[in-house]
mmCIF file of C-alpha atoms and ligand atoms in Angstrom:
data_model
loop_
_atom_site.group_PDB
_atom_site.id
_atom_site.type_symbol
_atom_site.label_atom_id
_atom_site.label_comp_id
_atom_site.label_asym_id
_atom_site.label_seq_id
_atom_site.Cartn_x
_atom_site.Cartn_y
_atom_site.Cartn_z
ATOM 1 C CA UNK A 34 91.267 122.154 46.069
ATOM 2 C CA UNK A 35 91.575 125.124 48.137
ATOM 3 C CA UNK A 36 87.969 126.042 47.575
ATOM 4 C CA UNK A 37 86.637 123.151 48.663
ATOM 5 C CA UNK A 38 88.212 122.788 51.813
ATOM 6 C CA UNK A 39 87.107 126.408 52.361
ATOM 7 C CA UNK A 40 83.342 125.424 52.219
ATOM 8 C CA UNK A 41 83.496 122.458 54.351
ATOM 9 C CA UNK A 42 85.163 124.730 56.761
ATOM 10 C CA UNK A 43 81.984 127.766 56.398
ATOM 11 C CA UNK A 44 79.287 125.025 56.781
ATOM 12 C CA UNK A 45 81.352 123.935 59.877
ATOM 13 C CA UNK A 46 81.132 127.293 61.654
ATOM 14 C CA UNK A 47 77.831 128.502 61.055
ATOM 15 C CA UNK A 48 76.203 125.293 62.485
ATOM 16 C CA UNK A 49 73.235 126.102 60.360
ATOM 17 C CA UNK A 50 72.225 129.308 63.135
ATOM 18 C CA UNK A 51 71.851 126.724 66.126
ATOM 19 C CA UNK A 52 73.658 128.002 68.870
ATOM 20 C CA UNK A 53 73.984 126.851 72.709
ATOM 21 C CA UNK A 54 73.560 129.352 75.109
ATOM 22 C CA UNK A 55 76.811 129.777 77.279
ATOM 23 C CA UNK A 56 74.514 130.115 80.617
ATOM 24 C CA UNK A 57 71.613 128.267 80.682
ATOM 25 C CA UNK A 58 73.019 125.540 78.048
ATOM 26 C CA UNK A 59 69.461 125.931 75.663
ATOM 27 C CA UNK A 60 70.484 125.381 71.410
ATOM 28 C CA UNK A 61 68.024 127.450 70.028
ATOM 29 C CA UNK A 62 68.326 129.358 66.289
ATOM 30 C CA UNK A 63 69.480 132.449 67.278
ATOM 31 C CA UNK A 64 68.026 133.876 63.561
ATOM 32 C CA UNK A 65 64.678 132.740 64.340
ATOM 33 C CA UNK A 66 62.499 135.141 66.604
ATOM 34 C CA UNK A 67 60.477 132.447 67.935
ATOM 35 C CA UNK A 68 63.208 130.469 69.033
ATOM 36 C CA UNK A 69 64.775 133.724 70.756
ATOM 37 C CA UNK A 70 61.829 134.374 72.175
ATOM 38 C CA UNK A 71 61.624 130.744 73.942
ATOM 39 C CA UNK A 72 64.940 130.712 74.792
ATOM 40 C CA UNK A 73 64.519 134.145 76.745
ATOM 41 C CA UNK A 74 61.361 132.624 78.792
ATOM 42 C CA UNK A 75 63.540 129.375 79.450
ATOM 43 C CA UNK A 76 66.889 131.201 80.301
ATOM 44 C CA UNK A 77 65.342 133.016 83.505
ATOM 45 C CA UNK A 78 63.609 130.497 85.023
ATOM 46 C CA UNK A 79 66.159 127.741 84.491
ATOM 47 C CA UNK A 80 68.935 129.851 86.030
ATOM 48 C CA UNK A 81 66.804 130.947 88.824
ATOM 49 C CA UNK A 82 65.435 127.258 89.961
ATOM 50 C CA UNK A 83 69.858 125.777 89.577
ATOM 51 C CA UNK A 84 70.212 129.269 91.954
ATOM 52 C CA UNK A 85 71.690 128.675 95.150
ATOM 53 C CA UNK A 86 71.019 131.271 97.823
ATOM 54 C CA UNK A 87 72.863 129.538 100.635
ATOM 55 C CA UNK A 88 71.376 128.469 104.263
ATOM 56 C CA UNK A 89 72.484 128.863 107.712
ATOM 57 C CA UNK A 90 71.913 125.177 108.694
ATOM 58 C CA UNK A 91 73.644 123.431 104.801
ATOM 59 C CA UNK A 92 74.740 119.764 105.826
ATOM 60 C CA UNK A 93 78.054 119.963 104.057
ATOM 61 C CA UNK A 94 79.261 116.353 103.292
ATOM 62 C CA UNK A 95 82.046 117.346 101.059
ATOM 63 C CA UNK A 96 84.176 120.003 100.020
ATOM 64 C CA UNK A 97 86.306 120.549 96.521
ATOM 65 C CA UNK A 98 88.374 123.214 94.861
ATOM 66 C CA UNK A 99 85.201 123.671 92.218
ATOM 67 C CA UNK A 100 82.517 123.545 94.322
ATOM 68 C CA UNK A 101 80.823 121.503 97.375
ATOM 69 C CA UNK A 102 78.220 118.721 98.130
ATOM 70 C CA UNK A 103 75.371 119.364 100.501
ATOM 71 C CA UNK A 104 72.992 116.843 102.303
ATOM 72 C CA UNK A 105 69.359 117.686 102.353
ATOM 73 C CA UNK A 106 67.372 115.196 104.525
ATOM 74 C CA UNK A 107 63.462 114.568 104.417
ATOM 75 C CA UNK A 108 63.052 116.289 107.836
ATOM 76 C CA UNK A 109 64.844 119.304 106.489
ATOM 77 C CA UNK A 110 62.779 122.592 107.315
ATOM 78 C CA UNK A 111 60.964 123.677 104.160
ATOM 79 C CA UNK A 112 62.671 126.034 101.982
ATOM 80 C CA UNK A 113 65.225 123.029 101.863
ATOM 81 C CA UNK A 114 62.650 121.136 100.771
ATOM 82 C CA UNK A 115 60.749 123.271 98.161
ATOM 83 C CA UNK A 116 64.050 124.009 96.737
ATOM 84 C CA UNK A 117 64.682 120.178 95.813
ATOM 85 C CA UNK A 118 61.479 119.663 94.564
ATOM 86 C CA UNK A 119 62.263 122.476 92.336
ATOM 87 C CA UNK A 120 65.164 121.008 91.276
ATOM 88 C CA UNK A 121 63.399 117.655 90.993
ATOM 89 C CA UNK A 122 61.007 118.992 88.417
ATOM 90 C CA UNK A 123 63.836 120.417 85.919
ATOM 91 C CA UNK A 124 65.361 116.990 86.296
ATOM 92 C CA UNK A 125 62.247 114.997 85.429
ATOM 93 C CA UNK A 126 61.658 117.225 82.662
ATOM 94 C CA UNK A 127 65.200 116.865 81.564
ATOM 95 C CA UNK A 128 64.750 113.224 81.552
ATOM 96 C CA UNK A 129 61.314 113.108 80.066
ATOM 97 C CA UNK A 130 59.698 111.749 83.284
ATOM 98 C CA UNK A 131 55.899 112.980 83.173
ATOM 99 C CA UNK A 132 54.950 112.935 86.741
ATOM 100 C CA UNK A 133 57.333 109.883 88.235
ATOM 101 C CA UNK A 134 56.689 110.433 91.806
ATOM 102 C CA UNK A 135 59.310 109.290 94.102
ATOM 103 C CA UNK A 136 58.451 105.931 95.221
ATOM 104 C CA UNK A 137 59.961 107.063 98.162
ATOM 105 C CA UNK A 138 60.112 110.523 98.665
ATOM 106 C CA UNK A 139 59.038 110.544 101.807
ATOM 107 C CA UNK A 140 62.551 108.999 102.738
ATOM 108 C CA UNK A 141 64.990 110.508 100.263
ATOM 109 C CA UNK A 142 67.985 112.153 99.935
ATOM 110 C CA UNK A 143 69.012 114.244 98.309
ATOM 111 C CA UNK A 144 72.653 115.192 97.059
ATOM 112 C CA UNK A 145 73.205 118.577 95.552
ATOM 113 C CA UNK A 146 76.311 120.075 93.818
ATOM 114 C CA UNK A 147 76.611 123.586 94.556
ATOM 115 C CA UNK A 148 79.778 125.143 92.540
ATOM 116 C CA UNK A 149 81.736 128.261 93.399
ATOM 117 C CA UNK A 150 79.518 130.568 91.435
ATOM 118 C CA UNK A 151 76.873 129.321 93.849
ATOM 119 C CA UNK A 152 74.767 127.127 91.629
ATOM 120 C CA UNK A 153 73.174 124.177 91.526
ATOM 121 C CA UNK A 154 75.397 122.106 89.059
ATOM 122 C CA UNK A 155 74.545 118.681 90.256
ATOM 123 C CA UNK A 156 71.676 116.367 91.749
ATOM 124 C CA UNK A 157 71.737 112.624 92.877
ATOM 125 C CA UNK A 158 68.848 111.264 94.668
ATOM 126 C CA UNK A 159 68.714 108.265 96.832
ATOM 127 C CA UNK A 160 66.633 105.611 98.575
ATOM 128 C CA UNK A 161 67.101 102.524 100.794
ATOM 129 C CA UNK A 162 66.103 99.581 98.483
ATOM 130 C CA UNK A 163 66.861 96.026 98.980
ATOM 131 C CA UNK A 164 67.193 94.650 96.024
ATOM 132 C CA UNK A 165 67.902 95.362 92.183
ATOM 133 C CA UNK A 166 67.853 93.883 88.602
ATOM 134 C CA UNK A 167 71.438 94.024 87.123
ATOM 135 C CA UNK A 168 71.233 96.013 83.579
ATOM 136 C CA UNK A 169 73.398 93.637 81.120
ATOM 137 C CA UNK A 170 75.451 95.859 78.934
ATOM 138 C CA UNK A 171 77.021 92.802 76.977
ATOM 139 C CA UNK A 172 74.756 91.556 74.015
ATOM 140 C CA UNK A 173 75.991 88.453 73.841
ATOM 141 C CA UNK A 174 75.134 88.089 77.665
ATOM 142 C CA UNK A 175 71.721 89.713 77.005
ATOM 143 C CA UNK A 176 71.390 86.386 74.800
ATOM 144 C CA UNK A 177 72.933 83.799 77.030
ATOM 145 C CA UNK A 178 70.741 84.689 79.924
ATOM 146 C CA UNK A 179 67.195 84.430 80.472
ATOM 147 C CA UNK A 180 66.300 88.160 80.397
ATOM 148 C CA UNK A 181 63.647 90.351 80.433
ATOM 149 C CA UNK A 182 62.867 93.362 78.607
ATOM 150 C CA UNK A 183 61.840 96.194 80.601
ATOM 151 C CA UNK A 184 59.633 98.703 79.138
ATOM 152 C CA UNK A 185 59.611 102.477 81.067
ATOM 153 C CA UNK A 186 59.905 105.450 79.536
ATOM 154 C CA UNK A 187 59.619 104.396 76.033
ATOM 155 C CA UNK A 188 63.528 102.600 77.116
ATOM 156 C CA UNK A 189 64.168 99.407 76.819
ATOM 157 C CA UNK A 190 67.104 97.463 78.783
ATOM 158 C CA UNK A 191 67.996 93.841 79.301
ATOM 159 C CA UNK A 192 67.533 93.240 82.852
ATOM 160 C CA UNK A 193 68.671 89.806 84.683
ATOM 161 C CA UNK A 194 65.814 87.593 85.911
ATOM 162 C CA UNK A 195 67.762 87.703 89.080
ATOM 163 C CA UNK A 196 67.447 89.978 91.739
ATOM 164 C CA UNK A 197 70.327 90.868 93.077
ATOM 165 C CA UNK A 198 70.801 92.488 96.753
ATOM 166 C CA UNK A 199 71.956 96.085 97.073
ATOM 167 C CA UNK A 200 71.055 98.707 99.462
ATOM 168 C CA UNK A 201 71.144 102.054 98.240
ATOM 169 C CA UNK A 202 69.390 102.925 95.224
ATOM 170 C CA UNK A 203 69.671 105.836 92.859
ATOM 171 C CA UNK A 204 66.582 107.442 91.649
ATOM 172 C CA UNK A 205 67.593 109.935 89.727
ATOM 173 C CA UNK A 206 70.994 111.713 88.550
ATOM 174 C CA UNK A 207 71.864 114.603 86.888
ATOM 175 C CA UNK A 208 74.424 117.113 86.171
ATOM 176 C CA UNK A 209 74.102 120.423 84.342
ATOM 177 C CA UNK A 210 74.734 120.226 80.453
ATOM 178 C CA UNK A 211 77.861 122.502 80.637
ATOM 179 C CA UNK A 212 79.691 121.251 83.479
ATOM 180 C CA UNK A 213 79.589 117.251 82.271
ATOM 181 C CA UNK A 214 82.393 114.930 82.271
ATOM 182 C CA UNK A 215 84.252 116.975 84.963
ATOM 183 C CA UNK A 216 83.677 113.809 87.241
ATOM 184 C CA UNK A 217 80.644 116.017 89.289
ATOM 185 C CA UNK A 218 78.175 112.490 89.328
ATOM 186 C CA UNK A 219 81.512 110.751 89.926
ATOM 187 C CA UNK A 220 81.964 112.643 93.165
ATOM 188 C CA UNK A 221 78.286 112.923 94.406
ATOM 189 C CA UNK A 222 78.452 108.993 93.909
ATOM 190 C CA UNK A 223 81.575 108.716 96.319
ATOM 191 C CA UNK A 224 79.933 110.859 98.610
ATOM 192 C CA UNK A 225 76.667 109.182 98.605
ATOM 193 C CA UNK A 226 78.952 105.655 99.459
ATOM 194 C CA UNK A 227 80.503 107.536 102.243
ATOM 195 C CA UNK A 228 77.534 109.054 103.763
ATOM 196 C CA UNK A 229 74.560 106.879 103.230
ATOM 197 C CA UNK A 230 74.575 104.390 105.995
ATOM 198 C CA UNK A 231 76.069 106.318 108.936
ATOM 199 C CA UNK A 232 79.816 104.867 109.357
ATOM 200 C CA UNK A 233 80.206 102.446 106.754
ATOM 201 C CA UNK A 234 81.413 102.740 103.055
ATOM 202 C CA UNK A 235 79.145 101.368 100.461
ATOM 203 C CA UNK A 236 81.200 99.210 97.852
ATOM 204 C CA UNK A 237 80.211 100.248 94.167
ATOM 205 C CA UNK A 238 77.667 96.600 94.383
ATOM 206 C CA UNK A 239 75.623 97.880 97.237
ATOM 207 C CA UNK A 240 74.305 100.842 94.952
ATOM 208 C CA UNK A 241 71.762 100.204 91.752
ATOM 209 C CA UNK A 242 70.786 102.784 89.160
ATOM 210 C CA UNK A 243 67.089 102.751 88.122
ATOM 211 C CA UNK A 244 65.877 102.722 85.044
ATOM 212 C CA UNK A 245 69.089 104.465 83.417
ATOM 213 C CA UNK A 246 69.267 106.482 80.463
ATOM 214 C CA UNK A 247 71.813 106.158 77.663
ATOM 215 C CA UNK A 248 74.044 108.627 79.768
ATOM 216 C CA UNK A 249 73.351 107.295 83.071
ATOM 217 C CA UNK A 250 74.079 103.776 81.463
ATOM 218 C CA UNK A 251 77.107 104.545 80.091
ATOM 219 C CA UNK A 252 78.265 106.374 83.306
ATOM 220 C CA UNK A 253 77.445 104.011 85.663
ATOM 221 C CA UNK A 254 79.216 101.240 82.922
ATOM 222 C CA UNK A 255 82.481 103.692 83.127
ATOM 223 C CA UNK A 256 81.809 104.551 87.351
ATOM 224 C CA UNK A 257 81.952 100.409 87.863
ATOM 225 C CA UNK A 258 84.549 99.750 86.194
ATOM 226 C CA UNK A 259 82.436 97.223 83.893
HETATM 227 N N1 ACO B 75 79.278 109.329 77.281
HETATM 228 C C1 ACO B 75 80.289 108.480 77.490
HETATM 229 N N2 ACO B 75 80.863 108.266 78.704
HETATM 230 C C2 ACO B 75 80.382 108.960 79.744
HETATM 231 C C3 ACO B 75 79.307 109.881 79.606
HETATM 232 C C4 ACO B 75 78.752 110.056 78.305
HETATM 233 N N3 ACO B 75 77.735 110.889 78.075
HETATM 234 N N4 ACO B 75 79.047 110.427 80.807
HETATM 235 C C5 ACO B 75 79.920 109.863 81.678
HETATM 236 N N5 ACO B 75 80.725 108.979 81.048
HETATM 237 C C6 ACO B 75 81.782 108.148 81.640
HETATM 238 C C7 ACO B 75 83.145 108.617 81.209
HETATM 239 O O1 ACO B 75 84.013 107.499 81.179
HETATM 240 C C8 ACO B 75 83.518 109.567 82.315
HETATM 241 O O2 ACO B 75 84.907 109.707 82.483
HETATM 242 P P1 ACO B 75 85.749 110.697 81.482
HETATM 243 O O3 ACO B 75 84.993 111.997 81.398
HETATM 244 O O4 ACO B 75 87.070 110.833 82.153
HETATM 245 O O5 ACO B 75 85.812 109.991 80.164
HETATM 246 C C9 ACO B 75 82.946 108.884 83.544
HETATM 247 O O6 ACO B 75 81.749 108.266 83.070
HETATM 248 C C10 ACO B 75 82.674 109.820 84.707
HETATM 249 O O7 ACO B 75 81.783 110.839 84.295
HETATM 250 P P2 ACO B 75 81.431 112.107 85.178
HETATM 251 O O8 ACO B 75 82.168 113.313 84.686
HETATM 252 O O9 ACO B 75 81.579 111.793 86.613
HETATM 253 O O10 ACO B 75 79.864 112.246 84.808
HETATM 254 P P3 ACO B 75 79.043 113.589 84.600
HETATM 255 O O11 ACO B 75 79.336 114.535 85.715
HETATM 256 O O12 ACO B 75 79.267 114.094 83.230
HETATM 257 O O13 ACO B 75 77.521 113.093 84.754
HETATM 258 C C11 ACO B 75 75.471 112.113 83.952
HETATM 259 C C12 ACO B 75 77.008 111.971 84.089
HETATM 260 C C13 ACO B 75 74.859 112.368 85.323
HETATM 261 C C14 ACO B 75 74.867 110.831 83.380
HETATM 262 C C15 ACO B 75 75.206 113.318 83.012
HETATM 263 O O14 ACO B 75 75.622 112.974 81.707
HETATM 264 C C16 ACO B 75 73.743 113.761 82.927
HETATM 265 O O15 ACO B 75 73.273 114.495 83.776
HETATM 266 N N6 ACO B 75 73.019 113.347 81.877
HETATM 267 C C17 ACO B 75 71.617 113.739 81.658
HETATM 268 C C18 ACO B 75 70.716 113.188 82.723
HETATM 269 C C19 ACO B 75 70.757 111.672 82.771
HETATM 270 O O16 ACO B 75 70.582 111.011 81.767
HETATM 271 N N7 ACO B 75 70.984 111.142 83.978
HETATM 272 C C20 ACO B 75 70.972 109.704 84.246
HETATM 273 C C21 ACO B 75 69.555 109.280 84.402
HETATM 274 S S1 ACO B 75 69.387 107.655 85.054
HETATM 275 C C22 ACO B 75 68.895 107.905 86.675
HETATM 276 O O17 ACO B 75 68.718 109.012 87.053
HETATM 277 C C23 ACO B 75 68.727 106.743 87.574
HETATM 278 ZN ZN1 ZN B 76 70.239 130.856 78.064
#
């Protein structure tokens, strides 16, 4: 009896070689010298695109005892710029989008999460929209209701037929791998209500998700209150 527990326990440990790096966040085998090798070329330039150097003119929107929220604006000067389209392209690789242009990037903003250690730990970005197509969670009201599928990114969700009005939508949202569920999208969301029409607060209806992913689903599910 002893000895079997004892196995289930070694085959536990040794994860089979697959290890997460404790920086960059990449599982590679660390036994295999291929997989070293490609986590080495990954680990550099990942850290140095999340890297934040720090400006003279940062639009601070809101401060924490982990870390702070800054503003960039689409008439920012350009290293602001550059840097979020940077950041934009880890993201979109991170979420498998090949090429998704902004619809409105011209007109975006962009929320970034910048932690004590001076990286970039989190990204929300957001455009004016009017109206939105309510993702139904429920199965059984996925039935009910005439819905349609929506295919994008090899995803599928049951949308409602009706459009529903909002004003802020959310293009994209992201948070490093090893600094999730520490409430980092919950915050840039509260800031982004606070700070996206000048002096009003946007109630959690007047902001849409598009296109979520499973994570960004069940976030926004748990962020509602749904
Ligand atoms: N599984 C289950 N519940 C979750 C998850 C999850 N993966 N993520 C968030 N929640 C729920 C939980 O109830 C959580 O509260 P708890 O931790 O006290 O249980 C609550 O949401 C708040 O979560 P936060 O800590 O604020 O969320 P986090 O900082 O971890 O960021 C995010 C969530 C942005 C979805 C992150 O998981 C991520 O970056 N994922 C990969 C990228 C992605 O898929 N982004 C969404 C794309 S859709 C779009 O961009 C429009
Ligand atoms: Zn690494």
């Amino acid at each position: 009896r002893e000895y079997k527990d004892q196995l289930i326990i070694d085959a536990g440990q040794k994860h089979f070689g697959a290890v997460a790096c404790k920086s960059c966040g990449m599982i590679y085998t660390a036994a295999n010298p291929e997989d070293e090798m490609q986590h080495v070329q990954h680990h550099q330039r990942y850290l140095e695109r999340l890297r934040y150097v720090g400006w003279k003119k940062e639009r601070v929107v809101a401060e924490y005892l982990d870390g702070k929220i800054i503003l960039v604006l689409p008439d920012d000067p350009k290293y602001a710029l550059k840097k979020v389209e940077e950041l934009l392209e880890l993201v979109d690789n991170e979420l498998g989008y090949q090429q998704a242009a902004l619809s409105n990037a011209s007109r975006s903003k962009t929320y970034m999460f910048i932690s004590n250690e001076k990286k970039i730990v989190g990204c929300l970005i957001a455009e004016n929209i009017k109206q939105a197509f309510r993702v139904l969670s429920d199965p059984a009201e996925q039935k009910m209701s005439k819905t349609h599928e929506l295919f994008e990114h090899q995803r599928a969700w049951y949308c409602s037929t009706k459009p529903e009005e909002a004003i802020c939508g959310i293009s994209r949202i992201w948070v490093f791998s090893l600094m999730r569920r520490k409430d980092i999208a919950s915050r840039m969301v509260d800031t982004l209500r606070n700070t996206f029409t000048y002096g009003t607060c946007l109630s959690k209806n007047e902001i849409a998700m598009s296109d979520p992913t499973p994570d960004g689903k069940l976030f926004a599910t748990s962020y509602c209150g749904t």
